[in-house]
Tab-separated table of C-alpha atoms in Angstrom:
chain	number	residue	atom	x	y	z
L	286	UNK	CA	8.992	-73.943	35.249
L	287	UNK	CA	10.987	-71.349	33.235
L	288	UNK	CA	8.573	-68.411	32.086
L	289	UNK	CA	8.985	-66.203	28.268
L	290	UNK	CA	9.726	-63.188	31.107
L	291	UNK	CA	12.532	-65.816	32.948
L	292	UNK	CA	14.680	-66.330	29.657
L	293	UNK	CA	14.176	-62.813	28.248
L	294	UNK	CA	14.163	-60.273	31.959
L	295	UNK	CA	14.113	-57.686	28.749
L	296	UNK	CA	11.092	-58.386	27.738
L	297	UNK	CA	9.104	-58.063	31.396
L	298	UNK	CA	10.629	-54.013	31.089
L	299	UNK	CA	9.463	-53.184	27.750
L	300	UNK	CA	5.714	-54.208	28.461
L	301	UNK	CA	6.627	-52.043	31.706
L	302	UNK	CA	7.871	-49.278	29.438
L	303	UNK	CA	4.596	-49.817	27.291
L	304	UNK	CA	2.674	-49.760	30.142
L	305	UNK	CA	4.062	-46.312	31.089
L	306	UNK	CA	3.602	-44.830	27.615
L	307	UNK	CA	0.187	-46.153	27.557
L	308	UNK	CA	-0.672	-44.395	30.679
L	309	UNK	CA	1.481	-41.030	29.820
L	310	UNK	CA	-0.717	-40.759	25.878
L	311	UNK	CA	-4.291	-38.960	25.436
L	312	UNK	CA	-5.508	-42.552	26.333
L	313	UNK	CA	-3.914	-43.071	29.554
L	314	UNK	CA	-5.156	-39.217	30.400
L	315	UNK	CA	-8.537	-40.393	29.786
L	316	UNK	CA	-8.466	-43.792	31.273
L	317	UNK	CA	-6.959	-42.013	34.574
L	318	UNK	CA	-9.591	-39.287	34.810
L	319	UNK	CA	-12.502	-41.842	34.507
L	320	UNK	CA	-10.863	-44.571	37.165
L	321	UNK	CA	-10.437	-41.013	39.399
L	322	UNK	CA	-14.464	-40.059	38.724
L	323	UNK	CA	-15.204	-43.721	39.770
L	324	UNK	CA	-13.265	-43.733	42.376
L	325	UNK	CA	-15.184	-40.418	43.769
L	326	UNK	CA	-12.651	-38.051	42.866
L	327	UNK	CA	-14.337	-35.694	41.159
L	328	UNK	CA	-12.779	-32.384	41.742
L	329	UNK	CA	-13.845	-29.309	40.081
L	330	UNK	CA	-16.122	-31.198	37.217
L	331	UNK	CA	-19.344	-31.231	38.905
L	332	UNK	CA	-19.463	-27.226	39.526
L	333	UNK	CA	-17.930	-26.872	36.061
L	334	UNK	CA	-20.829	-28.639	34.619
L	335	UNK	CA	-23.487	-27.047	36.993
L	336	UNK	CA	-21.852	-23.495	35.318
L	337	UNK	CA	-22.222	-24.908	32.192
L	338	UNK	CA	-26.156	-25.344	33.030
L	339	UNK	CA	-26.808	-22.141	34.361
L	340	UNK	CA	-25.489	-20.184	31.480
L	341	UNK	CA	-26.800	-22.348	29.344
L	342	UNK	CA	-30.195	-21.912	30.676
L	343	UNK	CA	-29.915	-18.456	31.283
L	344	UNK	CA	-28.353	-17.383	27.854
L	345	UNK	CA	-31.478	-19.084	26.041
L	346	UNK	CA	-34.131	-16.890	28.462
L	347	UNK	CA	-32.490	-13.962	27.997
L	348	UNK	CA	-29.262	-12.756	25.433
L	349	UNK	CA	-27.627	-9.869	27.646
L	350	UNK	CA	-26.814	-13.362	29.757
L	351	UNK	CA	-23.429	-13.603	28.601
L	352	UNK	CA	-23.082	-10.203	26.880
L	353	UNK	CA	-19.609	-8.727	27.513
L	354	UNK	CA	-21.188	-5.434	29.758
L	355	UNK	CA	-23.211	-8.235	32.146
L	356	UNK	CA	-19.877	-10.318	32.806
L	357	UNK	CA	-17.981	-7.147	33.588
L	358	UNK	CA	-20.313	-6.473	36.094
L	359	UNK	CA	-20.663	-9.821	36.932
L	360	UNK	CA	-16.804	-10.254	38.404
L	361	UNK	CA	-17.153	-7.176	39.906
L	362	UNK	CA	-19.464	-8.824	42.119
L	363	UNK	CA	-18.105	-12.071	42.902
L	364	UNK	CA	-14.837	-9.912	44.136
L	365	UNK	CA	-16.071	-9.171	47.295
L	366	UNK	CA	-17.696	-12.456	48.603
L	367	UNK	CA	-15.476	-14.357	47.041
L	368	UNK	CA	-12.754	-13.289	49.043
L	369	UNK	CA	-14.551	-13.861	52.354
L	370	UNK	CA	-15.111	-17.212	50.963
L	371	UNK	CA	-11.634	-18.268	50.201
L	372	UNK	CA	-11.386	-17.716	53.724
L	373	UNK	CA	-13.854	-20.252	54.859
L	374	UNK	CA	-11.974	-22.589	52.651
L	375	UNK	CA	-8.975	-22.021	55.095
L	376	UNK	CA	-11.181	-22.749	58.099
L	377	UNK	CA	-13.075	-26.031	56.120
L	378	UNK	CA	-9.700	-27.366	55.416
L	379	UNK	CA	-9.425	-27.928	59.072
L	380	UNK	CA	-13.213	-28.902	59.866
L	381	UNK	CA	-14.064	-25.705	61.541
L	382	UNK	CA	-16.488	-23.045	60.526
L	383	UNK	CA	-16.641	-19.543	60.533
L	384	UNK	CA	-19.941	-18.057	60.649
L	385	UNK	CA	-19.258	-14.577	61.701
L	386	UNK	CA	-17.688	-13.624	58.672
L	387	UNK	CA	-20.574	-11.489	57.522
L	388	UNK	CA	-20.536	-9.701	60.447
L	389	UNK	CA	-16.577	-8.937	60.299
L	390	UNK	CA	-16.973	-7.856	56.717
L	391	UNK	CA	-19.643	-5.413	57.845
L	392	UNK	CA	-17.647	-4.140	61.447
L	393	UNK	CA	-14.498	-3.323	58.722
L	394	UNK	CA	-16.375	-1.546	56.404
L	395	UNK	CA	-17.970	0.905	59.389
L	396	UNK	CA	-14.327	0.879	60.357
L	397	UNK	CA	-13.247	1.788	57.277
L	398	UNK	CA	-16.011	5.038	57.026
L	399	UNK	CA	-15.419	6.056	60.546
L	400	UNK	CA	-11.484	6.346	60.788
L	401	UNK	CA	-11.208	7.699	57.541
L	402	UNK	CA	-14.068	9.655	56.811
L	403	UNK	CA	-15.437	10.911	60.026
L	404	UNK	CA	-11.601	10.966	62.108
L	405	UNK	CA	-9.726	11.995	58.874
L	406	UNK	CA	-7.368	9.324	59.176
L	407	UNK	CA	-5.359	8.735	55.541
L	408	UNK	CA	-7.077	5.590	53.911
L	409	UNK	CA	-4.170	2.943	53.692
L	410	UNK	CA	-4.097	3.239	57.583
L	411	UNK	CA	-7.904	3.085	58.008
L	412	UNK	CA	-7.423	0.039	56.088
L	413	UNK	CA	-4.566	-1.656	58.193
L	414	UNK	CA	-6.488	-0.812	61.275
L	415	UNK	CA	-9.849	-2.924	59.691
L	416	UNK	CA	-7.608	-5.889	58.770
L	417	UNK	CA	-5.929	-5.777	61.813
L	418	UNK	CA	-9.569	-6.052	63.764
L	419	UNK	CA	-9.836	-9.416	61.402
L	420	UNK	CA	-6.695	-10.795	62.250
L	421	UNK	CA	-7.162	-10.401	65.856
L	422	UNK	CA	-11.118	-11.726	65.840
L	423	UNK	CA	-9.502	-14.910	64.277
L	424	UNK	CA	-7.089	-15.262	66.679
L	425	UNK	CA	-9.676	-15.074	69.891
L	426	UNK	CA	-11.223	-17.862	67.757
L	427	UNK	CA	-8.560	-20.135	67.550
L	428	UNK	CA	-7.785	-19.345	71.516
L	429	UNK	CA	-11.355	-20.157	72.384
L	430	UNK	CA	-11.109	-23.297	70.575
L	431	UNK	CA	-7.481	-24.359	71.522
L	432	UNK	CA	-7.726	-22.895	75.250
L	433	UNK	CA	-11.023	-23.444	76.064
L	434	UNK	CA	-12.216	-26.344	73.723
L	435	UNK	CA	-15.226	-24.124	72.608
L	436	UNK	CA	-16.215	-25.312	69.267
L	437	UNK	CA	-16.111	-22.760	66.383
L	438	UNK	CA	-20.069	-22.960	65.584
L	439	UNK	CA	-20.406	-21.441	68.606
L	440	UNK	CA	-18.102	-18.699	69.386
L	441	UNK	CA	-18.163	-17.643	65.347
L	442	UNK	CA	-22.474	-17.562	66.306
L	443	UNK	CA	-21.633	-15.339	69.516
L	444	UNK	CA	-19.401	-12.936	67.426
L	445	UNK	CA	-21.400	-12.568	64.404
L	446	UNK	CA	-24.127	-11.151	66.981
L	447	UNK	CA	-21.677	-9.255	68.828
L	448	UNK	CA	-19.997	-7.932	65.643
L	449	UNK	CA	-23.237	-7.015	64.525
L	450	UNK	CA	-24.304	-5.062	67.429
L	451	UNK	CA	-20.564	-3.307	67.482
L	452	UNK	CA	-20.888	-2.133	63.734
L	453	UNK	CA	-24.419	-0.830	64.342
L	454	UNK	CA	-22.771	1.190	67.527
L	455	UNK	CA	-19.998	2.277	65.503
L	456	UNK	CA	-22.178	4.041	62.541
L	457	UNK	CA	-24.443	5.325	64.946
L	458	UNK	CA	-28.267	7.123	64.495
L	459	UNK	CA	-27.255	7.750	61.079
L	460	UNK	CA	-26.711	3.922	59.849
L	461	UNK	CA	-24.272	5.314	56.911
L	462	UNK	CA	-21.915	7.016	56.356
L	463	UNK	CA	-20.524	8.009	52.142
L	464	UNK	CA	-16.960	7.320	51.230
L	465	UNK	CA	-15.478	9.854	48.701
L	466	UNK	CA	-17.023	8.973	45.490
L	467	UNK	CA	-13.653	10.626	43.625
L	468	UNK	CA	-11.877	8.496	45.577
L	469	UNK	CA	-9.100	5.566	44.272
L	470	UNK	CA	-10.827	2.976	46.719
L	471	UNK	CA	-14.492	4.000	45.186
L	472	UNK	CA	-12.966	3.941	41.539
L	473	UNK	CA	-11.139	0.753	42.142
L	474	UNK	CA	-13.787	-1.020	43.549
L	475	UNK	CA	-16.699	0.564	40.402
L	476	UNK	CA	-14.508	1.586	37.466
L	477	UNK	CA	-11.031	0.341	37.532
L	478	UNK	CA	-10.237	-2.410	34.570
L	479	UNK	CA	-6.802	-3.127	32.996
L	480	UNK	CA	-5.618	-1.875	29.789
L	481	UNK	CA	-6.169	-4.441	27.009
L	482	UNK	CA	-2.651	-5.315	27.375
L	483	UNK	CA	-2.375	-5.960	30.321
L	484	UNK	CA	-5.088	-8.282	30.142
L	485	UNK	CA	-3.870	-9.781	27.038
L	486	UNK	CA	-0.048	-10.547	28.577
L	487	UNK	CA	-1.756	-11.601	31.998
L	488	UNK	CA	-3.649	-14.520	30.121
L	489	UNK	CA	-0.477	-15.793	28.558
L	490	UNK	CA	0.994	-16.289	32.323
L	491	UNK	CA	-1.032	-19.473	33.286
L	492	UNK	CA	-0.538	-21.461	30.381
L	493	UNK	CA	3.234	-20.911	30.597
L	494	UNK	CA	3.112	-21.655	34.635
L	495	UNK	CA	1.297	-24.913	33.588
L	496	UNK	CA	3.865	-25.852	30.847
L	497	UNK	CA	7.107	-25.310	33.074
L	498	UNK	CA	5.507	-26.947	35.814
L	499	UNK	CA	4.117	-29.899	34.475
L	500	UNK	CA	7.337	-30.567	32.634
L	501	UNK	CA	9.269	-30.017	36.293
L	502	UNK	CA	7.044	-32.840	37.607
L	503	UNK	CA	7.306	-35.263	34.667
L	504	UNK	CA	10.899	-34.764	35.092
L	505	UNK	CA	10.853	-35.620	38.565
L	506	UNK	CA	8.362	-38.411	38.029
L	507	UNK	CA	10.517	-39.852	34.936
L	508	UNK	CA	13.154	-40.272	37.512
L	509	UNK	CA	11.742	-42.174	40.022
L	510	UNK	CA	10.546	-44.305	37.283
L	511	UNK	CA	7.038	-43.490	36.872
L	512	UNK	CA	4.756	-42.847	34.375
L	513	UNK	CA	4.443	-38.764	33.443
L	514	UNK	CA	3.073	-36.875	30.943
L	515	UNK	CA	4.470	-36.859	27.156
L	516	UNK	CA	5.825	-33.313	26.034
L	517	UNK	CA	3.463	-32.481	23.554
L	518	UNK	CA	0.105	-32.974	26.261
L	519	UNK	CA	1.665	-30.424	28.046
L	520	UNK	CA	2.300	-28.460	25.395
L	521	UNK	CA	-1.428	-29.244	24.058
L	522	UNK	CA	-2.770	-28.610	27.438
L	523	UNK	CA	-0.698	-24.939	27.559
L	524	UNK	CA	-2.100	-23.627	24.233
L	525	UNK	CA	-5.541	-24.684	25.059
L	526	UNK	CA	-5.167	-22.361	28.712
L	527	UNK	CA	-3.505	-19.489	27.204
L	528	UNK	CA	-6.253	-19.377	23.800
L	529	UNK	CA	-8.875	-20.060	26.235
L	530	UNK	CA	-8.177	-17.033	28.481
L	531	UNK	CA	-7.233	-14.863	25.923
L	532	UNK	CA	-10.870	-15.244	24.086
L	533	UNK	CA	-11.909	-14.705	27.652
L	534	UNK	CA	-10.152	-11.169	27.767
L	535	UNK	CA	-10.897	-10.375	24.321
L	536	UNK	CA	-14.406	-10.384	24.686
L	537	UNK	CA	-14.219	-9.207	28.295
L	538	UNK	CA	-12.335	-6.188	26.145
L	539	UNK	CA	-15.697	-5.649	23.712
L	540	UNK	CA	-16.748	-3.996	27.112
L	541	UNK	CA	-15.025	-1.842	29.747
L	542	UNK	CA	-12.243	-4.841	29.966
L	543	UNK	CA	-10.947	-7.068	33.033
L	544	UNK	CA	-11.914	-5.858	36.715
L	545	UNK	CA	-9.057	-4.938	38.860
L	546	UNK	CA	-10.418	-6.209	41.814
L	547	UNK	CA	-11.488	-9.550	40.283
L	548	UNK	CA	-7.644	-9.847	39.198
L	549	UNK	CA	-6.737	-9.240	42.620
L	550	UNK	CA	-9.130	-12.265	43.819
L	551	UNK	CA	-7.682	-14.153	41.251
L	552	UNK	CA	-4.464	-13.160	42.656
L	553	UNK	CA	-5.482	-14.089	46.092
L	554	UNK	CA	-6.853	-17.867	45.283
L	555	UNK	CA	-3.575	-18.698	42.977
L	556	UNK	CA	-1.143	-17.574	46.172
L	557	UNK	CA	-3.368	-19.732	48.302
L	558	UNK	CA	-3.775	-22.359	46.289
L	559	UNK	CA	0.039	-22.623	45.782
L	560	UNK	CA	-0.045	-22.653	49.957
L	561	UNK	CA	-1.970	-25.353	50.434
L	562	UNK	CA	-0.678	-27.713	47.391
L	563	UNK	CA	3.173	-26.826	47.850
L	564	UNK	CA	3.889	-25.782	51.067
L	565	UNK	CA	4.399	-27.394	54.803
L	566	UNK	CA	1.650	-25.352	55.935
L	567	UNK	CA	-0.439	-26.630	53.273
L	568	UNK	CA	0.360	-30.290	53.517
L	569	UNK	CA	-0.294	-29.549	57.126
L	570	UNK	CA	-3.664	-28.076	57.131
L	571	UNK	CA	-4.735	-31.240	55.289
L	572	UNK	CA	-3.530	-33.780	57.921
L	573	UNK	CA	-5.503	-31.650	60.448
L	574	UNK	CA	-8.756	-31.660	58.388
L	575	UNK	CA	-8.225	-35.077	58.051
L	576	UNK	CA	-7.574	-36.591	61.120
L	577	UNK	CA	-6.585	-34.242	63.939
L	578	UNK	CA	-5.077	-37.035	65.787
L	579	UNK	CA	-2.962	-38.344	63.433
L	580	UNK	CA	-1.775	-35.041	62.781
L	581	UNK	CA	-0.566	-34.595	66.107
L	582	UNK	CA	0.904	-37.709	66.678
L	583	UNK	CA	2.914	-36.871	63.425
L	584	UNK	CA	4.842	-33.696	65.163
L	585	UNK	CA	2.153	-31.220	63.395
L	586	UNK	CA	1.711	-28.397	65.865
L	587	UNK	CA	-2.179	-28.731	65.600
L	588	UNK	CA	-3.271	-25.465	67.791
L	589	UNK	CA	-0.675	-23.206	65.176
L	590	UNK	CA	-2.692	-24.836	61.923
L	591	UNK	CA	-5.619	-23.905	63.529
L	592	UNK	CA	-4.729	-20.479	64.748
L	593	UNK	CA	-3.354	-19.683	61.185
L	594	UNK	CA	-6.826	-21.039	59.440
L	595	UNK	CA	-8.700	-18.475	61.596
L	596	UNK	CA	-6.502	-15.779	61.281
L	597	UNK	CA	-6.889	-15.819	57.555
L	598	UNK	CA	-10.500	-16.431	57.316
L	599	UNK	CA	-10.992	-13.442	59.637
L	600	UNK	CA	-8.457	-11.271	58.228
L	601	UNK	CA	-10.052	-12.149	54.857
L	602	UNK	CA	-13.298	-11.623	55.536
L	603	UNK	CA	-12.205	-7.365	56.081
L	604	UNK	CA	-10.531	-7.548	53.385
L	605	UNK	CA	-14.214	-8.830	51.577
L	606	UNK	CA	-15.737	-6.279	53.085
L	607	UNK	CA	-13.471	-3.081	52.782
L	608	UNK	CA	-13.908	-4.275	49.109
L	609	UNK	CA	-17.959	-4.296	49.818
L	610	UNK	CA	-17.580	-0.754	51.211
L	611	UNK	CA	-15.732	0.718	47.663
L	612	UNK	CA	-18.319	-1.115	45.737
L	613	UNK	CA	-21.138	0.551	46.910
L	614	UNK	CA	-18.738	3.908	48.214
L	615	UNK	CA	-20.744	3.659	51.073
L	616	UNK	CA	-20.284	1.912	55.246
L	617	UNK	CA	-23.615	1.454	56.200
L	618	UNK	CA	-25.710	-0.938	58.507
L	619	UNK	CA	-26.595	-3.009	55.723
L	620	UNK	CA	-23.154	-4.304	54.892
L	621	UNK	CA	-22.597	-7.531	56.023
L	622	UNK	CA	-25.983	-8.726	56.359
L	623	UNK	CA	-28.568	-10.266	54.032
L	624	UNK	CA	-26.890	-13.803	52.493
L	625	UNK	CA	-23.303	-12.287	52.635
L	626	UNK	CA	-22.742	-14.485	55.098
L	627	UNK	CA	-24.409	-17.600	53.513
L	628	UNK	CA	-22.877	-17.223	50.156
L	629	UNK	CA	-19.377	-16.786	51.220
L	630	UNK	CA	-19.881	-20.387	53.305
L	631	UNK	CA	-22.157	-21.653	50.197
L	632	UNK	CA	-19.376	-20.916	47.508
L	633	UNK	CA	-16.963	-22.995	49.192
L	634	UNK	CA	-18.902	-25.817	49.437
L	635	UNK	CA	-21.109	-25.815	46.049
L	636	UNK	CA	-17.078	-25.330	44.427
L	637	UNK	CA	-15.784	-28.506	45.662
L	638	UNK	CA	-14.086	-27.730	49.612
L	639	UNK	CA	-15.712	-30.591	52.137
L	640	UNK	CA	-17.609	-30.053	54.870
L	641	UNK	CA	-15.496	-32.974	56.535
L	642	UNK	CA	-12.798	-31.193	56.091
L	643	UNK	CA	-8.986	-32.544	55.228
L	644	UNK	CA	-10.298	-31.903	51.174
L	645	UNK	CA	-10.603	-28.528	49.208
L	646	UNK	CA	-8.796	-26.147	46.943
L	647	UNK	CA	-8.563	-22.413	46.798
L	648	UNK	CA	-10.163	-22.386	43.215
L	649	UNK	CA	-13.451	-23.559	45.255
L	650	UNK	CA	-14.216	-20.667	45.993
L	651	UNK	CA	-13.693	-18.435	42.773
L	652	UNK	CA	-15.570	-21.424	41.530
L	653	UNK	CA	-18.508	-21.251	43.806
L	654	UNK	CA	-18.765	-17.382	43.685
L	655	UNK	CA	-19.104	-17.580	40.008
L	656	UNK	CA	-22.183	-19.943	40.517
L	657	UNK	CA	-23.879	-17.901	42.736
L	658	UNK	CA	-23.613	-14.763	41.337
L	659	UNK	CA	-24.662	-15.813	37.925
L	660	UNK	CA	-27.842	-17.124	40.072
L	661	UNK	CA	-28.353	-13.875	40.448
L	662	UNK	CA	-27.277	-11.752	37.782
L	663	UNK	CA	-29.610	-14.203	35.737
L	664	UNK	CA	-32.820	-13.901	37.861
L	665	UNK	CA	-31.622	-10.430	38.368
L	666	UNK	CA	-32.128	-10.579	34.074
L	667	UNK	CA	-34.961	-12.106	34.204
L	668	UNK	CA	-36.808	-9.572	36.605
L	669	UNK	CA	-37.562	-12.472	38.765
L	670	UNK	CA	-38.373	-12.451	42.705
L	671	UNK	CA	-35.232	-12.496	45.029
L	672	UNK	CA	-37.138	-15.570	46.803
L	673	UNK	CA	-36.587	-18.017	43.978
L	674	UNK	CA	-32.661	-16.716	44.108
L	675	UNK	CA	-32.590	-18.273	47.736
L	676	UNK	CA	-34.446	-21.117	46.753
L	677	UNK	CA	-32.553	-22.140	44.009
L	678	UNK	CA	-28.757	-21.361	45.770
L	679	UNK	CA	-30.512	-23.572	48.352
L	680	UNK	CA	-31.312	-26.511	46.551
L	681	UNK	CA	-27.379	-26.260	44.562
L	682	UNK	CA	-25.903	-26.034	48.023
L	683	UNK	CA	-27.960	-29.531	49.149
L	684	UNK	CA	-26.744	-31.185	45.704
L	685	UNK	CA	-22.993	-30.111	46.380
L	686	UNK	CA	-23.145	-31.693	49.826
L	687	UNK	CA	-25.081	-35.036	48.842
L	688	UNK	CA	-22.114	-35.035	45.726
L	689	UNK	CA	-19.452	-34.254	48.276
L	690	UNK	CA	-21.245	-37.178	50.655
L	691	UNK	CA	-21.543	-39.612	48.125
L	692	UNK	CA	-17.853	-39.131	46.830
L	693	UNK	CA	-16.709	-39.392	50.207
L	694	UNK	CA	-18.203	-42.601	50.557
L	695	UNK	CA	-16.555	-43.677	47.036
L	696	UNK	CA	-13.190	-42.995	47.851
L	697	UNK	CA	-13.630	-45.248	50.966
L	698	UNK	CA	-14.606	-47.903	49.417
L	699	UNK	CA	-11.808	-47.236	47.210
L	700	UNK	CA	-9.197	-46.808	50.005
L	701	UNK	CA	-8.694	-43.159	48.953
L	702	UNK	CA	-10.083	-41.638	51.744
């Protein structure tokens, strides 16, 4: 029986054409995003719209919520946990854990006041020697695990205890020691911002990035034959970034302007999201977290991926909390502790990275941080009780792990697990 598509073969490629144009317009955007939702691939949007909550909420109890001075201050804070936490995305990528990272923070920071204030030892090498102490901890981790087969829960738990008891040691009876408050370390981590600028230029870069790139891949993708992304989204999608951010820094401006230390966070997530999205390494870190197995039987040399994830998280984690110790321009027995530890693990998840591992992104945990911290800064506002701050961050951690459970279970049913 001869077909419409059997005496015209034209006509089966335009509906295919018409197909792909379909799917490339705002419509096709739309249609994919919502079959990706269903499908349990929800990405950032659930912490987006929990962000969206909190300041909403907060903004209506009190004004100075979102005042320009408050967010300054704000990404001041989420610098220094954040950056211990986009280490513990490196180590959730794999299906590890790190829970010493409070402890490492706090050891680097009584390295950092010992070596250079108390042994006089210039600053930039006080600070390799700290980060060095990281990299190595993470590297007895991955040993213990690839050596020994001891899992990470428990040698991480054995060296945030022995970390603990080291720092204490190291600051001695005093429990403190000051860092020079005239120093560049103290006024980058309290009072350095960019010039307007600066800020101004920086926010043009990701909406160019995001233009060239996403016209590289619907270039690649129009080869290959399949559907991409018209011109004009991307140039839609570009203008929105770059107007977005530059409001951003303009009102960021109305106050002392953009931290320098949040840009270097912000500099830190971007080079390791680019890692794990476009590199071997990346790629590779996923097949672990996915299915170690697998992975192996693929040629992936699995105890390297895991060395490297511990390494960072480690090395990361001194870099958090050298940046801790120029916040407060002080090393003391105190750094470390508390829910540093929690809310560098609790960002990562509550932005998005799985506890199963094999699924996360760098921008979890600038994500996550941002959550917390305006937990905070809004009770904080509010001259509530510390204890409903836990309480709270408690109950969005257990949502963010029954979403990431539930849209687990989605994409299996979907195959896209």
């Amino acid at each position: 029986m001869t077909t419409a598509s059997d005496r015209n073969p034209g006509a089966l490629l335009d509906r295919s054409d018409e197909r792909l144009k379909d799917r490339s317009g705002a419509k096709g955007a739309i249609k994919g995003f919502l079959d990706r939702v269903r499908s349990g691939d929800l990405g950032s949007l659930p912490v987006v719209v929990g962000l969206v909550l909190i300041c909403t909420i907060f903004q209506t109890l009190n004004p100075v919520f979102l005042s320009p001075n408050n967010l300054v201050n704000l990404l001041f804070d989420c610098s220094t946990v954040g950056i211990i936490s986009l280490g513990i995305v490196c180590v959730l990528m794999v299906g590890e854990i790190d829970l010493s990272v409070g402890s490492v923070s706090g050891l680097s920071s009584a390295l950092l006041g010992v070596l250079w204030v108390q042994w006089g030892w210039p600053v930039a090498l006080a600070i390799l020697a700290a980060m060095a102490v990281g990299f190595v901890t993470g590297c007895v981790y991955a040993l213990l695990l690839n050596r020994l087969g001891m899992p990470s829960f428990v040698s991480t738990l054995s060296g945030l205890l022995a970390f603990l008891g080291l720092q204490l040691y190291i600051l001695g009876p005093t429990g403190s020691i000051n860092l020079p408050y005239d120093s560049p370390l103290v006024n980058f981590g309290q009072l350095l911002v960019m010039p307007h600028w600066v800020s101004y230029t920086l926010a043009v870069v990701p909406g160019v990035l995001a233009l060239l790139l996403g016209y590289r891949k619907a270039q690649r993708r129009q080869a290959a034959g399949l559907s991409s992304r018209s011109v004009g989204g991307l140039l839609l999608q570009a203008v929105a970034i770059t107007l977005a951010l530059e409001l951003v820094a303009y009102y960021l401006n109305q106050s002392r302007g953009v931290p320098w230390m949040f840009a270097l966070f912000v500099g830190l997530v971007v080079a390791m999201n680019y890692a794990l999205k476009r590199t071997q390494w990346g790629r590779s870190m996923t097949a672990v977290g996915g299915n170690r197995e697998a992975a192996r039987r693929a040629g992936i040399n699995v105890r390297l991926i895991y060395a490297s994830a511990f390494a960072l998280c480690a090395t990361l984690a001194a870099t958090g909390g050298l940046l801790s110790a120029a916040r407060l321009a002080t090393a003391s027995q105190q750094a470390g502790t508390g829910d540093v530890n929690l809310n560098a693990i609790a960002a990562a998840v509550i932005g998005g990275t799985s506890l199963f591992g094999g699924r996360g992104s760098a921008y979890s945990a600038l994500l996550g941080i941002i959550v917390i911290q305006s937990i905070a800064s809004g009770l904080t506002l509010l001259d509530l009780s510390s204890s409903l701050r836990y309480m709270i961050t408690g109950c969005v951690l257990a949502i963010a792990v029954i979403v990431d459970s539930l849209a687990r279970r989605s994409r299996v049913s979907h195959g896209r697990a």
